[in-house]
Coordinates of C-alpha atoms in Angstrom, one line a residue:
Chain Z
M1 CA 21.7 14.0 4.5
L2 CA 18.0 14.5 4.8
Y3 CA 16.3 11.4 6.2
L4 CA 12.6 11.0 5.4
V5 CA 11.6 8.5 8.1
G6 CA 8.2 6.7 8.2
L7 CA 7.1 6.3 11.8
G8 CA 4.5 3.6 11.0
L9 CA 1.1 3.3 12.4
H10 CA 0.8 3.7 16.2
D11 CA 3.6 4.7 18.6
E12 CA 7.3 5.4 19.1
K13 CA 8.2 1.7 18.7
D14 CA 6.8 1.4 15.2
V15 CA 9.8 3.1 13.7
T16 CA 12.3 0.7 12.0
V17 CA 15.7 0.0 13.5
R18 CA 17.2 1.8 10.5
G19 CA 14.9 4.8 11.0
M20 CA 15.8 4.9 14.7
E21 CA 19.5 5.0 13.9
A22 CA 18.9 7.9 11.4
I23 CA 17.0 9.8 14.0
K24 CA 19.6 9.3 16.7
G25 CA 22.3 10.5 14.4
S26 CA 20.5 13.6 13.3
E27 CA 21.2 17.1 14.4
R28 CA 17.6 18.3 14.0
V29 CA 14.4 16.3 14.0
Y30 CA 11.1 17.5 12.5
L31 CA 7.7 15.8 12.8
E32 CA 5.2 16.3 10.0
A33 CA 1.9 16.6 11.8
Y34 CA -0.8 17.6 9.4
T35 CA -1.7 14.6 7.3
S36 CA -2.1 11.9 10.0
I37 CA -1.6 11.4 13.7
L38 CA 0.2 8.9 15.8
G39 CA -1.5 7.4 18.8
V40 CA 1.0 9.1 21.1
G41 CA 2.2 12.6 21.7
K42 CA 5.6 14.0 20.6
E43 CA 6.9 13.8 24.2
R44 CA 6.8 10.0 24.0
L45 CA 8.8 10.2 20.7
E46 CA 11.3 12.6 22.3
A47 CA 11.8 10.4 25.3
F48 CA 12.3 7.3 23.2
Y49 CA 14.6 8.8 20.6
G50 CA 16.5 11.0 23.0
K51 CA 16.0 14.0 20.7
E52 CA 14.1 17.2 20.7
V53 CA 11.3 16.9 18.0
V54 CA 10.1 20.1 16.3
V55 CA 6.5 19.8 15.1
A56 CA 6.3 21.0 11.5
D57 CA 2.9 22.2 10.3
R58 CA 1.8 22.5 6.7
D59 CA 2.8 26.2 6.6
M60 CA 6.3 25.3 7.8
V61 CA 6.8 22.5 5.3
E62 CA 5.4 24.4 2.4
M63 CA 6.7 27.9 3.1
D64 CA 9.8 27.4 5.1
S65 CA 11.3 24.2 3.8
D66 CA 14.7 25.9 3.5
E67 CA 14.8 26.0 7.3
I68 CA 14.2 22.3 7.5
L69 CA 16.9 21.7 4.9
R70 CA 19.4 24.2 6.4
D71 CA 22.9 22.7 6.4
A72 CA 21.6 19.3 5.6
D73 CA 24.4 19.0 3.0
K74 CA 26.8 18.9 6.0
V75 CA 24.8 17.5 8.9
D76 CA 22.0 14.9 9.1
V77 CA 18.4 16.1 9.5
A78 CA 15.4 13.8 10.1
F79 CA 11.9 14.6 8.8
L80 CA 9.5 12.2 10.4
V81 CA 6.2 11.3 8.8
V82 CA 3.4 9.2 10.4
G83 CA 2.9 6.0 8.4
D84 CA 5.1 6.0 5.2
P85 CA 6.7 9.2 3.9
F86 CA 4.8 8.8 0.6
G87 CA 1.5 7.7 2.0
A88 CA -1.0 10.6 2.3
T89 CA 1.2 13.2 0.6
T90 CA 4.3 12.5 -1.5
H91 CA 6.4 15.3 -0.1
S92 CA 7.8 15.7 -3.6
D93 CA 8.1 19.4 -3.2
L94 CA 10.5 19.1 -0.2
L95 CA 12.6 16.5 -2.0
L96 CA 12.9 18.5 -5.2
R97 CA 13.9 21.5 -3.1
A98 CA 16.5 19.3 -1.4
D99 CA 17.8 18.4 -4.9
A100 CA 18.0 22.0 -5.9
L101 CA 20.1 22.8 -2.8
S102 CA 22.3 19.7 -3.5
V103 CA 21.1 18.1 -0.3
P104 CA 21.1 14.3 -0.6
Y105 CA 18.2 12.4 0.8
T106 CA 17.3 8.9 1.9
V107 CA 13.8 7.5 2.4
I108 CA 13.2 5.0 5.2
H109 CA 9.9 3.4 4.5
N110 CA 7.3 2.0 6.9
A111 CA 3.8 0.7 7.0
S112 CA 0.9 3.0 6.1
V113 CA -2.8 2.3 6.2
M114 CA -2.5 1.9 2.4
N115 CA -0.9 -1.5 2.9
A116 CA -1.7 -2.4 6.5
V117 CA -5.4 -2.5 5.4
G118 CA -4.3 -6.0 4.2
A119 CA -5.0 -7.1 7.7
L120 CA -8.7 -7.2 6.8
G121 CA -7.9 -10.3 4.8
L122 CA -9.0 -9.0 1.4
A123 CA -6.2 -9.5 -1.2
L124 CA -4.5 -6.1 -1.8
Y125 CA -4.4 -7.0 -5.5
N126 CA -8.2 -6.6 -5.6
Y127 CA -8.3 -3.0 -4.4
G128 CA -9.0 -0.2 -6.8
Q129 CA -8.2 3.5 -6.2
T130 CA -8.3 4.7 -2.7
V131 CA -10.7 7.6 -1.9
S132 CA -10.8 10.2 0.9
I133 CA -14.2 11.2 2.2
P134 CA -14.3 14.9 3.2
F135 CA -16.6 16.3 5.9
F136 CA -19.8 17.8 4.5
T137 CA -20.4 21.4 5.5
D138 CA -23.7 23.4 5.4
S139 CA -22.9 24.6 1.9
W140 CA -20.6 22.0 0.5
R141 CA -21.4 18.3 0.0
P142 CA -18.5 16.9 -2.1
D143 CA -19.4 13.7 -3.9
S144 CA -16.7 13.1 -6.5
W145 CA -15.3 10.2 -4.3
L146 CA -18.6 8.3 -4.8
E147 CA -18.1 8.0 -8.5
R148 CA -14.6 6.6 -7.8
V149 CA -16.1 4.0 -5.5
R150 CA -18.4 3.0 -8.4
E151 CA -15.6 2.9 -10.9
N152 CA -14.0 0.4 -8.5
L153 CA -17.2 -1.6 -8.0
R154 CA -17.8 -1.8 -11.8
L155 CA -14.5 -3.8 -11.9
G156 CA -15.3 -5.9 -8.9
L157 CA -12.7 -4.0 -6.8
H158 CA -12.6 -3.0 -3.2
T159 CA -12.3 0.6 -2.1
L160 CA -10.3 1.8 0.9
C161 CA -12.1 4.9 2.2
L162 CA -9.9 7.2 4.3
L163 CA -11.8 9.6 6.4
D164 CA -11.3 13.3 6.8
I165 CA -9.2 14.7 9.6
K166 CA -9.2 18.4 10.4
V167 CA -6.1 19.5 12.4
K168 CA -5.1 23.1 13.0
E169 CA -7.9 24.4 10.9
Q170 CA -9.1 28.0 11.2
S171 CA -12.8 29.1 11.2
E172 CA -13.8 31.2 8.2
E173 CA -14.0 34.2 10.5
N174 CA -10.6 33.7 12.0
L175 CA -9.1 33.0 8.6
A176 CA -10.6 36.2 7.2
R177 CA -9.3 38.2 10.1
G178 CA -5.9 36.6 10.0
R179 CA -6.2 35.3 13.5
K180 CA -4.1 32.3 14.2
I181 CA -6.8 30.7 16.3
F182 CA -7.4 27.0 15.5
E183 CA -10.4 24.9 15.9
P184 CA -10.2 21.7 18.0
P185 CA -9.1 18.7 15.8
R186 CA -11.9 16.7 14.2
Y187 CA -11.7 13.1 13.0
M188 CA -14.4 11.6 10.9
S189 CA -16.0 8.4 12.3
V190 CA -17.2 5.5 10.3
P191 CA -20.9 6.2 11.1
C192 CA -20.5 9.8 10.0
A193 CA -18.8 8.7 6.7
I194 CA -21.5 6.1 6.0
S195 CA -24.3 8.5 6.9
Q196 CA -22.9 11.0 4.4
L197 CA -22.7 8.2 1.8
L198 CA -26.3 7.2 2.5
S199 CA -27.5 10.8 2.2
L200 CA -25.8 11.1 -1.2
L201 CA -27.5 7.9 -2.3
E202 CA -30.9 9.2 -1.1
E203 CA -30.4 12.5 -2.9
E204 CA -29.9 10.5 -6.1
G205 CA -33.3 9.1 -5.4
Q206 CA -31.6 5.8 -5.5
T207 CA -33.1 2.5 -5.7
P208 CA -30.8 -0.3 -7.0
A209 CA -32.8 -0.5 -10.2
E210 CA -32.6 3.3 -10.9
A211 CA -29.1 3.9 -9.9
S212 CA -27.5 1.4 -12.2
S213 CA -28.3 -1.5 -14.4
D214 CA -25.4 -3.1 -12.6
D215 CA -26.5 -4.2 -9.1
A216 CA -22.9 -4.4 -8.0
V217 CA -22.5 -0.6 -8.3
A218 CA -25.9 0.3 -6.9
L219 CA -24.5 0.5 -3.4
N220 CA -27.7 -0.8 -1.9
P221 CA -27.2 -0.3 1.8
A222 CA -28.7 -3.7 2.7
T223 CA -26.6 -5.7 0.3
T224 CA -23.3 -3.9 0.1
L225 CA -20.7 -5.3 2.4
A226 CA -18.1 -3.2 4.2
I227 CA -15.4 -3.7 6.8
S228 CA -14.3 -0.9 9.1
A229 CA -10.8 -0.6 10.5
S230 CA -10.1 1.7 13.4
R231 CA -6.6 2.5 14.7
V232 CA -5.0 0.0 12.3
G233 CA -1.7 -1.3 13.8
A234 CA -2.5 -0.1 17.4
P235 CA -3.1 -2.5 20.3
S236 CA -6.7 -1.1 20.4
Q237 CA -7.2 -1.8 16.7
R238 CA -10.8 -2.9 15.9
F239 CA -12.4 -4.3 12.8
V240 CA -16.2 -4.5 12.2
S241 CA -17.8 -6.1 9.2
G242 CA -21.4 -5.9 8.0
T243 CA -23.6 -4.3 5.4
L244 CA -23.5 -0.5 5.0
E245 CA -26.8 -0.4 6.8
E246 CA -25.6 -2.4 9.7
L247 CA -22.5 -0.3 10.2
S248 CA -24.5 2.9 9.9
K249 CA -26.7 1.9 12.8
L250 CA -23.8 1.3 15.3
D251 CA -22.7 3.9 17.8
E252 CA -19.4 5.6 17.4
E253 CA -18.3 3.6 20.5
A254 CA -18.5 0.4 18.5
F255 CA -15.5 1.6 16.6
G256 CA -13.6 3.4 19.4
G257 CA -11.4 6.5 19.0
P258 CA -9.8 7.8 15.8
L259 CA -8.4 7.2 13.2
H260 CA -11.2 5.4 11.4
S261 CA -11.3 4.0 7.8
F262 CA -13.4 1.4 6.1
V263 CA -13.4 -0.7 3.0
I264 CA -16.4 -1.1 0.6
V265 CA -16.2 -4.7 -0.6
G266 CA -16.2 -5.4 -4.4
R267 CA -17.4 -8.6 -6.1
R268 CA -13.9 -10.1 -6.4
F269 CA -14.5 -11.6 -3.0
H270 CA -13.6 -15.1 -2.1
A271 CA -14.6 -17.8 0.4
L272 CA -11.5 -17.5 2.5
E273 CA -12.0 -13.7 2.7
R274 CA -15.6 -14.2 3.7
D275 CA -14.5 -16.6 6.5
F276 CA -11.8 -14.4 7.7
A277 CA -14.0 -11.3 8.0
V278 CA -17.1 -13.0 9.4
R279 CA -15.3 -13.1 12.7
W280 CA -15.9 -9.4 13.1
A281 CA -19.5 -9.4 11.7
V282 CA -22.3 -7.4 13.3
D283 CA -24.5 -10.3 12.3
K284 CA -22.7 -13.4 11.2
D285 CA -25.7 -15.0 9.5
N286 CA -26.4 -12.0 7.4
W287 CA -22.7 -11.5 6.5
N288 CA -22.7 -15.1 5.1
Q289 CA -26.1 -14.7 3.4
V290 CA -25.1 -11.6 1.6
S291 CA -21.7 -13.0 0.8
N292 CA -23.2 -16.1 -0.8
G293 CA -26.4 -14.8 -2.1
V294 CA -25.5 -11.3 -3.4
Y295 CA -21.7 -11.5 -3.9
K296 CA -22.0 -15.1 -5.2
V297 CA -19.1 -16.4 -3.1
R298 CA -18.5 -20.1 -3.9
D299 CA -16.8 -22.5 -1.6
Chain G
M1 CA 1.1 -15.5 21.2
L2 CA 1.8 -15.8 17.5
Y3 CA 3.5 -12.7 16.1
L4 CA 3.3 -12.0 12.4
V5 CA 6.2 -9.7 11.9
G6 CA 6.8 -7.7 8.7
L7 CA 10.5 -7.4 7.9
G8 CA 10.2 -4.5 5.5
L9 CA 12.0 -4.2 2.3
H10 CA 15.7 -4.8 2.4
D11 CA 17.7 -6.1 5.4
E12 CA 17.8 -7.0 9.1
K13 CA 17.5 -3.3 10.1
D14 CA 14.2 -2.7 8.4
V15 CA 12.3 -4.5 11.1
T16 CA 10.5 -2.2 13.5
V17 CA 11.5 -1.8 17.1
R18 CA 8.2 -3.4 18.1
G19 CA 8.9 -6.3 15.7
M20 CA 12.4 -6.7 17.0
E21 CA 11.2 -7.0 20.6
A22 CA 8.6 -9.7 19.5
I23 CA 11.4 -11.7 17.8
K24 CA 13.8 -11.5 20.7
G25 CA 11.0 -12.7 23.1
S26 CA 10.0 -15.6 20.9
E27 CA 10.8 -19.2 21.6
R28 CA 10.8 -20.1 17.9
V29 CA 11.2 -17.9 14.8
Y30 CA 10.1 -18.8 11.3
L31 CA 10.9 -17.0 8.1
E32 CA 8.4 -17.2 5.2
A33 CA 10.6 -17.4 2.2
Y34 CA 8.4 -18.0 -0.9
T35 CA 6.6 -14.8 -1.8
S36 CA 9.5 -12.4 -1.7
I37 CA 13.1 -12.2 -0.7
L38 CA 15.2 -9.9 1.5
G39 CA 18.4 -8.4 0.2
V40 CA 20.3 -10.5 2.8
G41 CA 20.5 -14.1 3.9
K42 CA 19.0 -15.6 7.0
E43 CA 22.4 -15.7 8.7
R44 CA 22.4 -11.9 8.8
L45 CA 18.9 -12.0 10.5
E46 CA 20.1 -14.7 13.0
A47 CA 23.1 -12.7 14.0
F48 CA 21.2 -9.5 14.4
Y49 CA 18.2 -10.9 16.2
G50 CA 20.3 -13.4 18.3
K51 CA 17.9 -16.1 17.4
E52 CA 17.8 -19.2 15.2
V53 CA 15.6 -18.7 12.2
V54 CA 13.8 -21.6 10.5
V55 CA 13.1 -21.1 6.9
A56 CA 9.4 -22.0 6.2
D57 CA 8.7 -22.9 2.6
R58 CA 5.2 -23.0 1.1
D59 CA 4.8 -26.7 1.9
M60 CA 5.5 -26.1 5.5
V61 CA 3.2 -23.1 5.9
E62 CA 0.3 -24.7 4.0
M63 CA 0.7 -28.3 5.2
D64 CA 2.4 -28.2 8.5
S65 CA 1.0 -25.0 10.1
D66 CA 0.3 -26.9 13.3
E67 CA 4.0 -27.3 13.9
I68 CA 4.5 -23.5 13.5
L69 CA 1.6 -22.9 15.9
R70 CA 2.7 -25.6 18.4
D71 CA 2.4 -24.3 22.0
A72 CA 1.9 -20.8 20.8
D73 CA -1.0 -20.5 23.3
K74 CA 1.7 -20.8 26.0
V75 CA 4.9 -19.4 24.5
D76 CA 5.6 -16.7 21.9
V77 CA 6.3 -17.7 18.3
A78 CA 7.4 -15.3 15.6
F79 CA 6.5 -15.8 11.9
L80 CA 8.5 -13.3 9.8
V81 CA 7.4 -12.1 6.4
V82 CA 9.4 -10.0 4.0
G83 CA 7.6 -6.7 3.5
D84 CA 4.2 -6.6 5.2
P85 CA 2.6 -9.8 6.5
F86 CA -0.4 -9.1 4.3
G87 CA 1.4 -7.9 1.2
A88 CA 1.8 -10.6 -1.4
T89 CA -0.3 -13.2 0.4
T90 CA -2.7 -12.6 3.3
H91 CA -1.7 -15.6 5.4
S92 CA -5.4 -15.8 6.4
D93 CA -5.2 -19.6 6.5
L94 CA -2.5 -19.6 9.1
L95 CA -4.4 -17.0 11.2
L96 CA -7.7 -18.9 11.0
R97 CA -5.9 -22.0 12.0
A98 CA -4.4 -20.0 15.0
D99 CA -8.0 -19.0 15.9
A100 CA -9.2 -22.6 15.7
L101 CA -6.4 -23.6 18.1
S102 CA -7.2 -20.7 20.4
V103 CA -3.8 -19.2 19.7
P104 CA -3.9 -15.4 20.0
Y105 CA -2.0 -13.5 17.3
T106 CA -0.6 -10.0 16.8
V107 CA 0.3 -8.5 13.5
I108 CA 3.3 -6.1 13.3
H109 CA 3.1 -4.2 10.1
N110 CA 5.9 -2.9 7.9
A111 CA 6.4 -1.4 4.5
S112 CA 5.8 -3.4 1.4
V113 CA 6.3 -2.6 -2.3
M114 CA 2.6 -1.9 -2.4
N115 CA 3.0 1.4 -0.5
A116 CA 6.8 2.0 -0.8
V117 CA 6.2 2.5 -4.6
G118 CA 5.0 5.9 -3.4
A119 CA 8.7 6.9 -3.6
L120 CA 8.2 7.2 -7.4
G121 CA 6.2 10.4 -6.6
L122 CA 2.9 9.3 -8.2
A123 CA 0.1 9.8 -5.7
L124 CA -0.9 6.5 -4.2
Y125 CA -4.6 7.6 -4.6
N126 CA -4.3 7.4 -8.3
Y127 CA -3.2 3.7 -8.5
G128 CA -5.7 1.1 -9.6
Q129 CA -5.4 -2.6 -9.0
T130 CA -1.9 -4.1 -8.8
V131 CA -1.0 -6.8 -11.3
S132 CA 1.5 -9.7 -11.2
I133 CA 3.2 -10.5 -14.5
P134 CA 4.1 -14.2 -14.8
F135 CA 6.9 -15.7 -16.8
F136 CA 5.8 -16.9 -20.2
T137 CA 6.6 -20.5 -21.0
D138 CA 6.8 -22.3 -24.4
S139 CA 3.2 -23.4 -24.0
W140 CA 1.6 -20.8 -21.7
R141 CA 1.5 -17.0 -22.3
P142 CA -0.8 -15.7 -19.6
D143 CA -2.3 -12.3 -20.5
S144 CA -5.2 -11.7 -18.1
W145 CA -3.1 -9.0 -16.3
L146 CA -3.0 -7.0 -19.5
E147 CA -6.8 -6.4 -19.4
R148 CA -6.4 -5.3 -15.8
V149 CA -3.8 -2.7 -16.8
R150 CA -6.3 -1.5 -19.4
E151 CA -9.1 -1.3 -16.8
N152 CA -6.9 1.0 -14.8
L153 CA -5.8 3.0 -17.9
R154 CA -9.5 3.6 -18.9
L155 CA -9.9 5.3 -15.5
G156 CA -6.7 7.3 -15.8
L157 CA -5.1 5.2 -13.1
H158 CA -1.5 3.9 -12.7
T159 CA -0.7 0.2 -12.5
L160 CA 2.0 -1.3 -10.2
C161 CA 3.3 -4.3 -12.0
L162 CA 5.0 -6.9 -9.8
L163 CA 7.2 -9.3 -11.6
D164 CA 7.3 -13.1 -11.2
I165 CA 9.7 -14.8 -8.9
K166 CA 10.4 -18.5 -9.1
V167 CA 11.9 -19.8 -5.9
K168 CA 12.2 -23.5 -5.0
E169 CA 10.4 -24.6 -8.2
Q170 CA 10.7 -28.1 -9.6
S171 CA 11.0 -28.9 -13.2
E172 CA 8.0 -30.8 -14.7
E173 CA 10.2 -33.9 -14.9
N174 CA 11.3 -33.7 -11.3
L175 CA 7.8 -32.9 -10.1
A176 CA 6.4 -35.9 -12.0
R177 CA 9.1 -38.2 -10.5
G178 CA 8.6 -36.8 -7.0
R179 CA 12.2 -35.7 -6.9
K180 CA 12.8 -32.8 -4.5
I181 CA 15.3 -31.2 -6.8
F182 CA 14.8 -27.5 -7.2
E183 CA 15.6 -25.2 -10.1
P184 CA 17.8 -22.2 -9.5
P185 CA 15.7 -19.1 -8.4
R186 CA 14.6 -16.8 -11.2
Y187 CA 13.5 -13.2 -10.9
M188 CA 11.8 -11.4 -13.8
S189 CA 13.5 -8.3 -14.9
V190 CA 11.9 -5.1 -16.2
P191 CA 13.1 -5.7 -19.8
C192 CA 11.8 -9.2 -19.8
A193 CA 8.4 -8.0 -18.5
I194 CA 8.1 -5.2 -21.0
S195 CA 9.2 -7.5 -23.9
Q196 CA 6.4 -9.9 -22.9
L197 CA 4.0 -7.0 -22.8
L198 CA 5.1 -5.8 -26.2
S199 CA 4.9 -9.3 -27.7
L200 CA 1.2 -9.6 -26.5
L201 CA 0.5 -6.2 -28.1
E202 CA 2.1 -7.4 -31.3
E203 CA 0.0 -10.5 -31.3
E204 CA -3.1 -8.4 -31.0
G205 CA -1.9 -6.8 -34.3
Q206 CA -2.0 -3.7 -32.3
T207 CA -1.8 -0.2 -33.6
P208 CA -3.2 2.5 -31.4
A209 CA -6.1 3.0 -33.7
E210 CA -7.1 -0.6 -33.9
A211 CA -6.6 -1.5 -30.3
S212 CA -8.9 0.9 -28.8
S213 CA -10.8 4.1 -29.6
D214 CA -9.3 5.4 -26.4
D215 CA -5.7 6.3 -27.0
A216 CA -5.0 6.2 -23.3
V217 CA -5.5 2.5 -23.2
A218 CA -3.9 1.6 -26.5
L219 CA -0.5 1.1 -24.7
N220 CA 1.4 2.5 -27.7
P221 CA 5.0 1.7 -26.7
A222 CA 6.3 5.1 -27.9
T223 CA 3.8 7.2 -26.0
T224 CA 3.1 5.2 -22.8
L225 CA 5.1 6.3 -19.9
A226 CA 6.5 3.9 -17.2
I227 CA 8.8 4.1 -14.2
S228 CA 10.8 1.1 -13.1
A229 CA 11.7 0.5 -9.5
S230 CA 14.4 -2.0 -8.6
R231 CA 15.2 -3.0 -5.0
V232 CA 12.8 -0.5 -3.5
G233 CA 14.0 0.5 0.0
A234 CA 17.5 -0.8 -0.5
P235 CA 20.6 1.4 -0.6
S236 CA 21.0 0.2 -4.2
Q237 CA 17.4 1.2 -5.1
R238 CA 17.2 2.5 -8.7
F239 CA 14.3 4.2 -10.6
V240 CA 14.3 4.6 -14.4
S241 CA 11.6 6.5 -16.2
G242 CA 10.7 6.5 -19.9
T243 CA 8.4 5.3 -22.5
L244 CA 7.8 1.5 -22.7
E245 CA 9.9 1.5 -25.8
E246 CA 12.8 3.3 -24.2
L247 CA 12.8 1.0 -21.1
S248 CA 12.5 -2.2 -23.3
K249 CA 15.8 -1.2 -25.1
L250 CA 17.8 -0.9 -21.9
D251 CA 20.1 -3.8 -20.8
E252 CA 19.2 -5.5 -17.6
E253 CA 22.2 -3.9 -16.0
A254 CA 20.5 -0.5 -16.3
F255 CA 18.1 -1.8 -13.6
G256 CA 20.6 -3.8 -11.5
G257 CA 19.8 -7.0 -9.6
P258 CA 16.4 -8.3 -8.4
L259 CA 13.7 -7.5 -7.3
H260 CA 12.3 -5.4 -10.2
S261 CA 8.9 -3.8 -10.5
F262 CA 7.5 -1.1 -12.7
V263 CA 4.6 1.3 -12.9
I264 CA 2.6 2.0 -16.1
V265 CA 1.5 5.7 -15.8
G266 CA -2.1 6.6 -16.2
R267 CA -3.5 9.9 -17.4
R268 CA -4.1 11.3 -13.8
F269 CA -0.6 12.6 -14.0
H270 CA 0.4 16.0 -12.8
A271 CA 3.1 18.5 -13.3
L272 CA 4.8 17.9 -10.0
E273 CA 4.8 14.2 -10.7
R274 CA 6.3 14.8 -14.2
D275 CA 9.0 17.0 -12.6
F276 CA 9.8 14.5 -9.9
A277 CA 10.2 11.5 -12.2
V278 CA 12.1 13.4 -15.0
R279 CA 15.2 13.1 -12.9
W280 CA 15.3 9.4 -13.7
A281 CA 14.4 9.7 -17.4
V282 CA 16.2 7.8 -20.1
D283 CA 15.6 10.8 -22.3
K284 CA 14.5 13.9 -20.3
D285 CA 13.3 15.8 -23.4
N286 CA 11.2 12.9 -24.6
W287 CA 9.8 12.4 -21.1
N288 CA 8.6 16.0 -20.9
Q289 CA 7.3 15.9 -24.5
V290 CA 5.2 12.8 -24.0
S291 CA 4.0 14.1 -20.6
N292 CA 2.9 17.4 -22.0
G293 CA 1.8 16.4 -25.5
V294 CA 0.2 13.0 -24.9
Y295 CA -0.6 13.0 -21.2
K296 CA -1.7 16.7 -21.4
V297 CA 0.1 17.6 -18.2
R298 CA -0.5 21.3 -17.5
D299 CA 1.7 23.5 -15.4

């Protein structure tokens, strides 16, 4: 049996009891380590599970999945994924390959940021599509995610913005020369993401009036509310709420270490949600003023 | 400390190790039992956790939260929620009340159907807002959710449809007479939900051409794909894929017992997703034909 086990959000104790049993009973244990990171290293996992854990990078999962699946029709193999096994990536390729090899599989679910973001107090029903914000480079400033944010805003929906992580990436030069030398990992911070957003809006020559006849989708930095969520599910978890402008002016230290994400608040926003999130506001008075004046929250 | 502990999707072993520790260390343990159900009774939880579990109905959580929070500034209290604590309901009221009483709280996340639906293989990024489909009554046929499905479809997005559950409901007569007599629980099935959907479409006098100039949002029963998910995360979990018409013609037995949900597939639908879901198709040839011909999936 192949067990796809979600590890949850933070450390070795976020695995479920069922997941733990599957790991302990497995002959081999792999850890998928390219779409997200835990707050702890694999040594902590190995000590807690009492099992050697093999880190599987993208190359291994995509090119060498038969090694992961080897003998899994006869013995149990666990494939660990930070968050939920279907969160960032569906791992459908691996499961279809298991089917082709007549290897049965079982999925053991866990929390991922996709549902744990509910901790911000905004109803999950009122979220639209989730976007990923990639790092800008000197020559590439991807902006397709911005249109998706606006599609959500037009419907009054919130947008969960997940921020780029670069793990085990090669420089262009090392890639061209086939050198397996990897850059240090990089994790996008909330101020970096929001400054990229503001620079795209500036490029558009944006004023609320020009950008859209619909003020809700104009993304005016002074009147668009957002809530950041750092290290969701960890003891050091931190939430900060404010306008885009307010959040952009904070130092990275205000959010703490990675991983960061944030939510752009849509107009389906209610009094209880305002009151829940005001507790983390950069400026409580302004949070309430924008909520009531611009978002038209009614008590 | 108040611990809000997500129990996950199915049984007593779906709690996380961290959640289990919080429960074992708590002086009182409550189980929120009105927004979802586990696959097992509270006796199984009590035996596994070694703790008495008090079932908290909506009245208790909403009217008597101070009893739940009693002394929680001095001792640990666990409040258990099926799925994730912020899945179906945010429980913001309870947490704000905790704040007001200076009771610190910690949330221990878990999987909910909102993210575990990823197991269907459709990228979670391409889901729009989630809808709840309520039971029709003789005098009330709510349809606002249908417009939300269409908002998603216009953007090419999938819709997770959660189906009504009626637990501890009173008949109008018993409610009027103040009799605390409760109706047997009811759980909406996929065929019931889809037949309600089809009857709303019929009322609209719908043909694809009339309903919308955009064929993708017309919800033509013969050419709209859907995937049902019953008892997600349980060993008896079952997925069925097909057109709305195909799913509506199946018996309830094809889906098994509650809880049921289903996804209406939007046009952001890819070859790997088609190939992943064809394994559960009512009619594999038709699934592939509609995927390729109507949804324009390209290999």
